[in-house]
Short mmCIF file of C-alpha atoms in Angstrom, two decimals:
data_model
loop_
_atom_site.label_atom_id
_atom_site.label_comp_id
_atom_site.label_asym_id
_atom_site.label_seq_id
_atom_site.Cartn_x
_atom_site.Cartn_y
_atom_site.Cartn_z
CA UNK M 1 -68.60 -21.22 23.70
CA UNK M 2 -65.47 -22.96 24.21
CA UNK M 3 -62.50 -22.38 21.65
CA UNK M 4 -65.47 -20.60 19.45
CA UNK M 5 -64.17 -17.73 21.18
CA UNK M 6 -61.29 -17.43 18.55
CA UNK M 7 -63.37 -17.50 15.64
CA UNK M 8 -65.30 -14.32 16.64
CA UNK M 9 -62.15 -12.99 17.52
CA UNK M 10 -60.80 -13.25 14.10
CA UNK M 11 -63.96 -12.08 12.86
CA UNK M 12 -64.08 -9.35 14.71
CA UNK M 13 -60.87 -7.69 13.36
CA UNK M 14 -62.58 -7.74 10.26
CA UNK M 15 -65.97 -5.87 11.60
CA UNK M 16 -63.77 -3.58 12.91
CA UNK M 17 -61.93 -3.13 9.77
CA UNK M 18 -65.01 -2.56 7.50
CA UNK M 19 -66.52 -0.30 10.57
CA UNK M 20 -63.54 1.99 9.91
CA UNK M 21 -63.15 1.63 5.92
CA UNK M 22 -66.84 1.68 4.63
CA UNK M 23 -68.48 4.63 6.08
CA UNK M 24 -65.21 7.10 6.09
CA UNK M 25 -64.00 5.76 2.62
CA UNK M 26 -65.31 3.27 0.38
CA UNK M 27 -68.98 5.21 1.10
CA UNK M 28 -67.80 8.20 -1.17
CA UNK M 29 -64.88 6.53 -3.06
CA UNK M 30 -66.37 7.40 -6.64
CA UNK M 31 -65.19 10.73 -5.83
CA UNK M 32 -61.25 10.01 -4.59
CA UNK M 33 -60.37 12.51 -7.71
CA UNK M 34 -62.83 14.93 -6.54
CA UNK M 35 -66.11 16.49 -7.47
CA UNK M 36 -65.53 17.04 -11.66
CA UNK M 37 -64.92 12.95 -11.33
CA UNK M 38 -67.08 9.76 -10.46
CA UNK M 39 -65.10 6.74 -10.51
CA UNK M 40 -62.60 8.03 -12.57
CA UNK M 41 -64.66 9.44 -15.48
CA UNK M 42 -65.13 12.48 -15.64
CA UNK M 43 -68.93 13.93 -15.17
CA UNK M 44 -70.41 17.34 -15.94
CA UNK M 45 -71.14 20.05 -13.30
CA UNK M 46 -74.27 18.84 -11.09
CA UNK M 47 -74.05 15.50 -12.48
CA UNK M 48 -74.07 13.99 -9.04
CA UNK M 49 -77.04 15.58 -8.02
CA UNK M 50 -78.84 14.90 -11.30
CA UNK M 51 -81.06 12.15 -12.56
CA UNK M 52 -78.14 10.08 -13.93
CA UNK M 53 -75.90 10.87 -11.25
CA UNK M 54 -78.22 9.74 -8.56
CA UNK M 55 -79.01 6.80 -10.36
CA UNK M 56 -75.50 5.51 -10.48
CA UNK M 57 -74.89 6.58 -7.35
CA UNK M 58 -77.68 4.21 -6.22
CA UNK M 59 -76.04 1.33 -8.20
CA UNK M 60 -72.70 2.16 -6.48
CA UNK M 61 -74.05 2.03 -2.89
CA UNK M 62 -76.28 -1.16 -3.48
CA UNK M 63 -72.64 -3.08 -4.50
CA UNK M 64 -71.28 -1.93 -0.30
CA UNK M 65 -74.71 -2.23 0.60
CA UNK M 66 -76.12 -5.94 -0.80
CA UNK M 67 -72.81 -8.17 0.15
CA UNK M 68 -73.04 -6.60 3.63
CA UNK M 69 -76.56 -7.42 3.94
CA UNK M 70 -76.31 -10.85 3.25
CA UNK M 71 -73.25 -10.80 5.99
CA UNK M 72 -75.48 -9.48 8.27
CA UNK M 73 -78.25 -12.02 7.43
CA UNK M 74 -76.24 -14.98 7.88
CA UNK M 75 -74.28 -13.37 11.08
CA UNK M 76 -78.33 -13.85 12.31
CA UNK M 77 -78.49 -16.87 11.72
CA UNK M 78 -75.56 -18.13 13.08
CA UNK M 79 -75.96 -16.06 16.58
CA UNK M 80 -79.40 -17.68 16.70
CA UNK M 81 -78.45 -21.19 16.55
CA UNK M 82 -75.46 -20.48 18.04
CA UNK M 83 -73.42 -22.27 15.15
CA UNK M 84 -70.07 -19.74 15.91
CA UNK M 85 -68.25 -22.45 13.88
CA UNK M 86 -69.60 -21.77 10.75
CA UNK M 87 -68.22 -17.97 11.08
CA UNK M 88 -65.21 -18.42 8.45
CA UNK M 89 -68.30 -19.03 6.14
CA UNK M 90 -68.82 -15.06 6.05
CA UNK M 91 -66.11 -14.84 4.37
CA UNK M 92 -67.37 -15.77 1.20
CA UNK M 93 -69.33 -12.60 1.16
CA UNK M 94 -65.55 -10.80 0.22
CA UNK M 95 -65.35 -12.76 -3.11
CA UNK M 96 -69.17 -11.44 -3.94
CA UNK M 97 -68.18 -7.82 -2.79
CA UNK M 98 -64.77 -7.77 -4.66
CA UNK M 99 -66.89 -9.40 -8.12
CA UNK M 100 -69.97 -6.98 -7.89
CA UNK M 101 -67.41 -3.92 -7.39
CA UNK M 102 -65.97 -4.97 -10.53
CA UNK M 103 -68.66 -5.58 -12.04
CA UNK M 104 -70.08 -1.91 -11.51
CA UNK M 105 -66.65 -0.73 -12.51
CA UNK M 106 -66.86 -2.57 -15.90
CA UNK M 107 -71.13 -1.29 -16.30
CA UNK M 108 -69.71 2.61 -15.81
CA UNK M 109 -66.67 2.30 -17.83
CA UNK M 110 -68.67 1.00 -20.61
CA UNK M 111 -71.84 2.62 -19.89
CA UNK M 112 -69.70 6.20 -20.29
CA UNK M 113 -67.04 4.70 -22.83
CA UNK M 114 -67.80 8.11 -24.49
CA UNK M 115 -66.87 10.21 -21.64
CA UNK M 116 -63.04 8.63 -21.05
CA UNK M 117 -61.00 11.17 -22.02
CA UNK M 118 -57.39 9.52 -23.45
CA UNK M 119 -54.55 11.50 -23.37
CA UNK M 120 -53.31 11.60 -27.14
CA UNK M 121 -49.97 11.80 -26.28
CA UNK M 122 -48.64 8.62 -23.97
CA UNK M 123 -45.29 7.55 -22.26
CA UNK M 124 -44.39 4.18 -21.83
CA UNK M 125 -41.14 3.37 -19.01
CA UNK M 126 -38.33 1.70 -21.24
CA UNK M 127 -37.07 -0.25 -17.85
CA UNK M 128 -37.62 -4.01 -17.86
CA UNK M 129 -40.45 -4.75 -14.99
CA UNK M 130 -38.34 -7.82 -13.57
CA UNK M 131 -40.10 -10.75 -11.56
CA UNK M 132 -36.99 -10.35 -9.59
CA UNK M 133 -37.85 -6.85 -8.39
CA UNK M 134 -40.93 -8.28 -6.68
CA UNK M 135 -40.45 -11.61 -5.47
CA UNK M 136 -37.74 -13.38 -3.10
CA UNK M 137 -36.84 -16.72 -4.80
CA UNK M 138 -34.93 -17.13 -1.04
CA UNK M 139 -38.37 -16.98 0.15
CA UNK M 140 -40.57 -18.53 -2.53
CA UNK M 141 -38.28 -21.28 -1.85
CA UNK M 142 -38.71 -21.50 2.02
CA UNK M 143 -42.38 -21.39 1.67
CA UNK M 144 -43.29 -23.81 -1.03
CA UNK M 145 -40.78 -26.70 1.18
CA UNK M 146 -43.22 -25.50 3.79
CA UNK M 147 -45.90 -26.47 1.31
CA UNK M 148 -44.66 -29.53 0.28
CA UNK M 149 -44.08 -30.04 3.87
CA UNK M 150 -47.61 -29.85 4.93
CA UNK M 151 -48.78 -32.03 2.74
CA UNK M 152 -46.03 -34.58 3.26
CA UNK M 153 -47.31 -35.02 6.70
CA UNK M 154 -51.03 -35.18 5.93
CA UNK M 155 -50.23 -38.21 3.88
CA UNK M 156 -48.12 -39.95 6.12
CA UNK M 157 -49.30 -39.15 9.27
CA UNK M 158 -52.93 -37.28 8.79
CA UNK M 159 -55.89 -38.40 10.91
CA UNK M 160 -58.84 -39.31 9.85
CA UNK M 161 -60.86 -35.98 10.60
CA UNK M 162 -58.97 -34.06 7.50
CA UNK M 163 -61.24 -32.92 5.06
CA UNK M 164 -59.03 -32.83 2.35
CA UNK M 165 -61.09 -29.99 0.43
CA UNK M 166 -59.18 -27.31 3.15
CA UNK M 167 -56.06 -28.17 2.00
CA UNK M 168 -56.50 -28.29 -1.14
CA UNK M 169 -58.32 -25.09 -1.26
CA UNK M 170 -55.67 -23.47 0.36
CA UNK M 171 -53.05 -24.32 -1.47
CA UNK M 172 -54.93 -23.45 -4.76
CA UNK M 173 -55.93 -19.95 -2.98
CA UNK M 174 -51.61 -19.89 -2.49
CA UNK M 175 -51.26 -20.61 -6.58
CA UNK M 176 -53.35 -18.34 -7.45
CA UNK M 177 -52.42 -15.25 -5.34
CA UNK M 178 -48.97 -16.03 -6.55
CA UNK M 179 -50.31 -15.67 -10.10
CA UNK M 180 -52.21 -12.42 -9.48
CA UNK M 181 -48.91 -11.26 -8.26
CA UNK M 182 -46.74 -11.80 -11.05
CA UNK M 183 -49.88 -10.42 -13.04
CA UNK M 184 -49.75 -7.72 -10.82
CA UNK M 185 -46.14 -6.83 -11.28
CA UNK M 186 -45.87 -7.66 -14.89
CA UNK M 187 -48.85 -5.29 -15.78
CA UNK M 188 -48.53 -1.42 -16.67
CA UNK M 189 -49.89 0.87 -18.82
CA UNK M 190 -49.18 4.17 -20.83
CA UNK M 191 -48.91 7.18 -18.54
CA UNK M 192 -49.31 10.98 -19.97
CA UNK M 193 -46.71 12.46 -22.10
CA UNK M 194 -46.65 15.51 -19.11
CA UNK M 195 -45.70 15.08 -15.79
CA UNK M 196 -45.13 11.31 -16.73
CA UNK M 197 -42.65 10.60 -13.89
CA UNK M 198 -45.16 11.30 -11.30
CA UNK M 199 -47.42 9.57 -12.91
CA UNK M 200 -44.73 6.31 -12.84
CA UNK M 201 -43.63 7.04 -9.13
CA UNK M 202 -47.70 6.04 -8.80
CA UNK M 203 -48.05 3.46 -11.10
CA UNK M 204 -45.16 1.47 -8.80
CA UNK M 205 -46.51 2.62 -5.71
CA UNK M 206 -49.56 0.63 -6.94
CA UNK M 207 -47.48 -2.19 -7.88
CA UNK M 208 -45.93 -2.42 -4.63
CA UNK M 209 -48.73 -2.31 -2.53
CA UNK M 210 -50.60 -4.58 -4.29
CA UNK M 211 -47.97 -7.00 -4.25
CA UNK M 212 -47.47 -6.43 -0.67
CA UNK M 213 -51.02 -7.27 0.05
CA UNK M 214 -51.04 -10.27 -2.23
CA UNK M 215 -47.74 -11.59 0.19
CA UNK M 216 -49.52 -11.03 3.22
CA UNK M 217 -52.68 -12.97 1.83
CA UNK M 218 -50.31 -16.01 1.09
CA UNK M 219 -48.56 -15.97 3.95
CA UNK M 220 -52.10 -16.09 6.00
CA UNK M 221 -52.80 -19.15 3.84
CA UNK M 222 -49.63 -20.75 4.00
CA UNK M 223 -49.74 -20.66 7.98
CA UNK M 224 -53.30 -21.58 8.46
CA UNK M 225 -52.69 -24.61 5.94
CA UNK M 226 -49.39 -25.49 7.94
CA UNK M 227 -51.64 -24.95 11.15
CA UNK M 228 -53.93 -27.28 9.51
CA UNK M 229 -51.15 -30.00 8.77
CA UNK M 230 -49.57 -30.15 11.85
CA UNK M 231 -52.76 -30.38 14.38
CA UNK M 232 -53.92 -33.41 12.12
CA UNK M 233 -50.78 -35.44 11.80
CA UNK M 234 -48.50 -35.06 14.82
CA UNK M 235 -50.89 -35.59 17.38
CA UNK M 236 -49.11 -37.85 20.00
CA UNK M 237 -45.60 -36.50 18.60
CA UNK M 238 -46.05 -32.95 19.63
CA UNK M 239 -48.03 -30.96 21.94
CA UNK M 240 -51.18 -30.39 19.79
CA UNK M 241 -52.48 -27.91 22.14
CA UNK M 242 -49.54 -25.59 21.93
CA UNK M 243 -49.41 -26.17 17.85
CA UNK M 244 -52.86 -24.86 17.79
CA UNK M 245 -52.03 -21.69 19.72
CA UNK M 246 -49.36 -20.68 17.65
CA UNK M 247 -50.60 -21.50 14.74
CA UNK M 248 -53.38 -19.38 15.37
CA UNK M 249 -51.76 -16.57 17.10
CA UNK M 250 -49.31 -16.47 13.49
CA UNK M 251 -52.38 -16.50 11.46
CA UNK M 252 -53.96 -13.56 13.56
CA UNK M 253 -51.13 -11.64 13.45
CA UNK M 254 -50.62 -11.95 9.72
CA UNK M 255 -54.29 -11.14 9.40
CA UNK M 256 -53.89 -7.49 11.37
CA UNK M 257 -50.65 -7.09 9.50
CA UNK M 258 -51.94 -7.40 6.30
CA UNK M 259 -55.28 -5.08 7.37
CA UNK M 260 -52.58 -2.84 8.32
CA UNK M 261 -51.11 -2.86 4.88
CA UNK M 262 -54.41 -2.95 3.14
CA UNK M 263 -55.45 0.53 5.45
CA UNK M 264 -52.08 2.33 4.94
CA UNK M 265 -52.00 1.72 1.12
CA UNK M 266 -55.14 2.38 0.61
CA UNK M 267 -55.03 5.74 2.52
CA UNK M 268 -52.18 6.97 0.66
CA UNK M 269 -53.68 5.96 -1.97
CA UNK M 270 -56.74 8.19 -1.32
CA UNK M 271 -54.22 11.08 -0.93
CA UNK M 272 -52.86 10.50 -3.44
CA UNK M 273 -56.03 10.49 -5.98
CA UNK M 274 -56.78 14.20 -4.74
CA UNK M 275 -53.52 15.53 -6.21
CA UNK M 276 -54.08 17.44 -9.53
CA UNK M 277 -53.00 14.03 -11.14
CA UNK M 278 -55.70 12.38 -14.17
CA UNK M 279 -57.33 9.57 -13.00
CA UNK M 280 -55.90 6.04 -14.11
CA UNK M 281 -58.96 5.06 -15.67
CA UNK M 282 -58.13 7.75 -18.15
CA UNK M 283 -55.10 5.69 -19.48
CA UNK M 284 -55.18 2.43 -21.68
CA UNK M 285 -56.27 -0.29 -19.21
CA UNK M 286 -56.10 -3.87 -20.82
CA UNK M 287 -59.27 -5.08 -18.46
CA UNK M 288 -60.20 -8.04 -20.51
CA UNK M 289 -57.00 -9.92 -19.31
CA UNK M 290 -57.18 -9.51 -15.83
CA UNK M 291 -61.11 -10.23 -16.01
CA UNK M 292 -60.44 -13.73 -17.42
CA UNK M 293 -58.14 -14.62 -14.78
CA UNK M 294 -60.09 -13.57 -11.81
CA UNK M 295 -63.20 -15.02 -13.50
CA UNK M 296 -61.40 -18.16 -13.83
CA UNK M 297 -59.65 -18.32 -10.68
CA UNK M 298 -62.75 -18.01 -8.49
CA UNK M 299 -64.78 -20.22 -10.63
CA UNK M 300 -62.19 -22.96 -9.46
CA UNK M 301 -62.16 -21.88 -6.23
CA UNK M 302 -66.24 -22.01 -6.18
CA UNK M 303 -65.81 -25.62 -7.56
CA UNK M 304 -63.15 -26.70 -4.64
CA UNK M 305 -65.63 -25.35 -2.28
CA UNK M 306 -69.04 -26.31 -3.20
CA UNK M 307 -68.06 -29.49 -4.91
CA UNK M 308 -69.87 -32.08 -2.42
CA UNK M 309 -68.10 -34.65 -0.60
CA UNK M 310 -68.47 -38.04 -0.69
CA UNK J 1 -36.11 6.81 -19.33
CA UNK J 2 -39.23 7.18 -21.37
CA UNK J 3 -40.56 6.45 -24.67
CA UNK J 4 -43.23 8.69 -26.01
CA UNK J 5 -46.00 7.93 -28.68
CA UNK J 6 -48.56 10.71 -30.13
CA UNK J 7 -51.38 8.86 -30.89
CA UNK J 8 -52.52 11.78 -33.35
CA UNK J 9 -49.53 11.29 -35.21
CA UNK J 10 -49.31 10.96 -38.91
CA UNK J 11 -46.69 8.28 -38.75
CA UNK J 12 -47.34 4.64 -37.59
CA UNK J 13 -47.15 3.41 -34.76
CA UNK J 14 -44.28 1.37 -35.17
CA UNK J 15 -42.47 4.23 -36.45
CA UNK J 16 -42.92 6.52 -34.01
CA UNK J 17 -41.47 3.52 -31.78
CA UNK J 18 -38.44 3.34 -34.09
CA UNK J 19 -37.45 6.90 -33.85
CA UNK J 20 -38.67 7.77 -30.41
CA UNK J 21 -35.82 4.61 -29.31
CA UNK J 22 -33.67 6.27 -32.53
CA UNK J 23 -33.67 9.30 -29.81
CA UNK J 24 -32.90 8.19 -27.60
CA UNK J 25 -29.61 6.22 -28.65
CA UNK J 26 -28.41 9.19 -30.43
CA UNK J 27 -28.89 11.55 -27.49
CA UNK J 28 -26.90 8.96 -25.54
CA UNK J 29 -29.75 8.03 -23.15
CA UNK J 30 -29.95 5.09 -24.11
CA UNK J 31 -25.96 3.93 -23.70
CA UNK J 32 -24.52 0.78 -25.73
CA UNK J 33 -25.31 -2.19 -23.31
CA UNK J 34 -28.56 -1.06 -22.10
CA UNK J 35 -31.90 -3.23 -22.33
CA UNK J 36 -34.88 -2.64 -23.62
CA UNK J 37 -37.72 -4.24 -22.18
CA UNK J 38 -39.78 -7.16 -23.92
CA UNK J 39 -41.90 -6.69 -26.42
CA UNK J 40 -45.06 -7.90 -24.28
CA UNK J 41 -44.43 -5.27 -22.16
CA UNK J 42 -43.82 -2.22 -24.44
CA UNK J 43 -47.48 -3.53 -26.31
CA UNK J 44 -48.75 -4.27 -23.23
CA UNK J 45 -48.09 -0.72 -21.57
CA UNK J 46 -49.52 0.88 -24.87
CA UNK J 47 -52.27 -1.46 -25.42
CA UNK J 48 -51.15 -2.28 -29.10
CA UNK J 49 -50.82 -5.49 -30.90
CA UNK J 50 -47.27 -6.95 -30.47
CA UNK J 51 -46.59 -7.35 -33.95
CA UNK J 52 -46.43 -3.47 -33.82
CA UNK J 53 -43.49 -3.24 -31.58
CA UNK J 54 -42.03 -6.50 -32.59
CA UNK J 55 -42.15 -5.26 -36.09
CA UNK J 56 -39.91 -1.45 -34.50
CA UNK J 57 -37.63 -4.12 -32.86
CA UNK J 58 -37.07 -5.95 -35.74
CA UNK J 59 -36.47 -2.19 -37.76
CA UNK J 60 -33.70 -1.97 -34.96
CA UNK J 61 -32.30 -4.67 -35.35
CA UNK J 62 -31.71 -4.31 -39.30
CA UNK J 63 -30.35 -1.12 -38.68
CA UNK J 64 -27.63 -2.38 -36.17
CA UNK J 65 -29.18 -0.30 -33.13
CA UNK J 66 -30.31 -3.14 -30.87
CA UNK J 67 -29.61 -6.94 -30.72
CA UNK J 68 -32.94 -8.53 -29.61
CA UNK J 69 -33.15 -11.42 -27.45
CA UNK J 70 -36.18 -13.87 -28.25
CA UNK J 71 -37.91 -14.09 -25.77
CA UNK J 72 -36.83 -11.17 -23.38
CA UNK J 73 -35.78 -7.32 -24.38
CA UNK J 74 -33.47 -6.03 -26.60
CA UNK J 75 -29.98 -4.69 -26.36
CA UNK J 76 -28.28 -2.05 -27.84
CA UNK J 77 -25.69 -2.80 -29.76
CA UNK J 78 -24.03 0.71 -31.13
CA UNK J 79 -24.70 4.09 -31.43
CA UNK J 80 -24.16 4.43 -35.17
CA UNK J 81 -26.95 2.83 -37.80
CA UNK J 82 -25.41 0.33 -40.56
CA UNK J 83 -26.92 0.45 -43.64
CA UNK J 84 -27.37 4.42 -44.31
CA UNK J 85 -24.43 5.76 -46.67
CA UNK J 86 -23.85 9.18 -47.47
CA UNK J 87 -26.25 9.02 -50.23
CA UNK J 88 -28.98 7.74 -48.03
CA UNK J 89 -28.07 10.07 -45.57
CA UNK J 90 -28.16 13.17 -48.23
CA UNK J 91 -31.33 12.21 -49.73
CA UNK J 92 -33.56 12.12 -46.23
CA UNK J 93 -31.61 15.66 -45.21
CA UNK J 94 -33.02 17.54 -48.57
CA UNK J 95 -36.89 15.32 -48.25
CA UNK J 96 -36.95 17.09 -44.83
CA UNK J 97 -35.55 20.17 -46.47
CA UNK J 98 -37.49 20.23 -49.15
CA UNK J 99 -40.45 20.31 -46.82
CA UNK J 100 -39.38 23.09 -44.85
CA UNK J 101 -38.81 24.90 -48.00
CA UNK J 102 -42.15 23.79 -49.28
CA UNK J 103 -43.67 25.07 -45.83
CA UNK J 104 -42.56 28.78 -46.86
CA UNK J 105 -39.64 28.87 -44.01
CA UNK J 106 -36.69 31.27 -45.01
CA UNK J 107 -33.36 29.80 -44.83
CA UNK J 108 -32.45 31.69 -41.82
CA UNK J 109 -35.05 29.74 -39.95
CA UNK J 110 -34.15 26.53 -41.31
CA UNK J 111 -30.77 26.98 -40.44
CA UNK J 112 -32.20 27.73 -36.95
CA UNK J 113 -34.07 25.10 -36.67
CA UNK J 114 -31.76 22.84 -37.91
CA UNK J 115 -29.17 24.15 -35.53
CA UNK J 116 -32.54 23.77 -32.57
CA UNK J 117 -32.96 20.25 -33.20
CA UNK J 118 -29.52 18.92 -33.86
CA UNK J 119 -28.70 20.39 -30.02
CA UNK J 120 -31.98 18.47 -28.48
CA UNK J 121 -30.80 14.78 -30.84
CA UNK J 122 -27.01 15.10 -31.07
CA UNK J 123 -25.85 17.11 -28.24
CA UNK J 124 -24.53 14.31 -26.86
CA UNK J 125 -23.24 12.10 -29.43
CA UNK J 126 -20.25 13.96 -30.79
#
């Protein structure tokens, strides 16, 4: 197996991840607000067990159910023909899970448009959401020269085994999770006129532990695409072996931190949904924006990936 | 700090911006100095069109309450409106009177609620 064994490792965290997320939460996360909601709509009595409510519960399941499948299908493959390399590749089944979860989202929202009960009354917070507030332009700094580095030494020094689709891919994956951050930061929306500062206290928790996530996502790249640089160019400079391991031991330790952050936030999250508070998806939500940019974003990440090289 | 829009109300949008931030100066919430955030993110957070709120900011602004900054927020600039003489002043007092009177109240509870409401807006700005 030689150093395949690292691959499976890193995949592994992941299993175990999903193992502990899908059937305890994610199985029966239509109902985080409780029984009178599904996905934050709210649904008669004995709508779940009705027609209708089965129905979409059906839908709901098959969007956990169909990306897993496929992992599992091509985790057969690759166990058969013992191609442990190709691993990472699995991966792609998150982009097709986060997409068809929105995509139900969007099909219930407007499916029950009807249904969405909007407060009448609204608050909006008159304090200026600063970029500042989020991001560290200390850090920003230190991590695009770290960038800039990378590639600096791919094109002076690089080998001739880099695939040059990697890097670019992960520094577009970088650009872009820095733009759904500011998005993230940037976006609000009107809370009820009652009990509106609980409501806000949420509405930043969000904020924050999306933007959190986001970090710990570009971080991962950052490393892995540093990782990258450095075992391609400064082979006969510096001990490529030892490169390799820490590289890899930073990128699997920012990967477990960030499934750390990921299981915390969303937990408290959960919590948080079962408090006597409406569901968000009762307020104004501005979806059309934030569907563009994802849509966009992994269009060009689908084009950096697939696009075949010469 | 909150601003609060009924979106059952008779009065515009934009209006109901302009007085709810109106409030909020005269009750000394919002203090000379203070910023207002942009108007992206006051539409944004409602889900209006900006032209609504840059249309309250720009009300503000002709009344002397807020300096805005293209661009970024606003600022306010004072705690007392230009343009509104006595006369001005007078004539929305007896509208609003007049519909109170209109509304069958006696002047007892006018008074009353005169006194109610001029506790919650000006209690602070004496």
């Amino acid at each position: 197996m030689g150093s395949d064994w690292k691959v499976i490792l890193c995949y592994s965290i992941t299993v175990l991840y999903r193992l502990w997320w899908i059937p305890i939460r994610a199985w029966r996360l239509p109902l985080k607000n409780g029984e009178r909601y599904f996905q934050d709509i709210e649904v008669p009595e004995g709508w779940h067990t009705s027609a209708e409510g089965r129905k979409w519960w059906r839908r709901y399941r098959a969007t956990i159910i169909v990306p897993h499948a496929l992992e599992a299908c091509g985790l057969m493959a690759i166990a058969l023909w013992g191609q442990w390399k190709q691993l990472p590749m699995l991966s792609l089944v998150a982009p097709v899970f986060v997409g068809m979860t929105l995509a139900f989202i969007a099909w219930w929202r407007h499916a029950n448009r009807a249904r969405i009960q909007r407060p009448q009354r609204v608050a909006v917070s008159l304090e200026e959401r600063k970029l500042r507030t989020y991001f560290s332009w200390s850090l920003e700094a230190a991590l695009a020269m770290l960038i800039a580095a990378s590639w600096a030494i791919m094109a002076w020094r690089g080998d001739a085994d880099i695939h040059w689709r990697w890097p670019l891919t992960l520094t577009y994956v970088v650009i872009g999770l820095i733009v759904m951050k500011a998005q993230v930061v940037k976006h609000g929306w009107a809370l009820p006129a009652n009990r509106t500062a609980e409501y806000q206290h949420w509405d930043e928790f969000r904020r924050r532990y999306a933007s959190r996530v986001l970090d710990r996502m570009r971080f991962m790249n950052i490393v892995i695409l540093a990782g990258y640089a450095a075992v391609h160019s400064l082979a006969g400079v510096a001990p490529i072996g030892a490169i390799r391991g820490a590289a890899f031991a930073a990128g699997l330790g920012l990967s477990v931190w960030m499934m750390i952050g990921i299981a915390r936030g969303e937990t408290a999250f959960l919590r948080g949904s079962a408090r006597s508070l409406l569901p968000p998806a009762t307020t104004i939500i501005d979806w059309k924006k934030g569907w563009w940019s994802f849509g966009a974003f992994m269009a060009g990440l689908a084009l950096l990936m697939f696009w075949p090289e010469r | 700090m909150y601003l609060t829009v009924d979106f059952e109300d008779k009065r515009p949008l934009y209006q109901q911006v302009v007085d709810g931030i109106k409030e909020l100066i005269a009750r000394g919430t919002l203090r000379e100095g203070a910023t207002l955030p942009s108007v992206r993110q006051v539409a944004g957070d409602l889900g209006v069109n900006l032209n609504t709120i840059a249309t309250a900011y720009r009300q503000l602004q002709e009344e002397g309450l807020v300096a805005v900054r293209h661009g970024f927020g606003a600022v306010v600039k004072a705690r007392r409106s230009d343009f509104a003489g006595q006369d001005e002043l007078r004539k929305g007092l007896r509208a609003a009177l007049t519909q109170l009177v209109l509304a069958g109240l006696a002047e007892k509870e006018i008074v009353t609620m005169v006194r109610e409401e001029l506790a919650v807006v000006g209690g602070k700005a004496k």
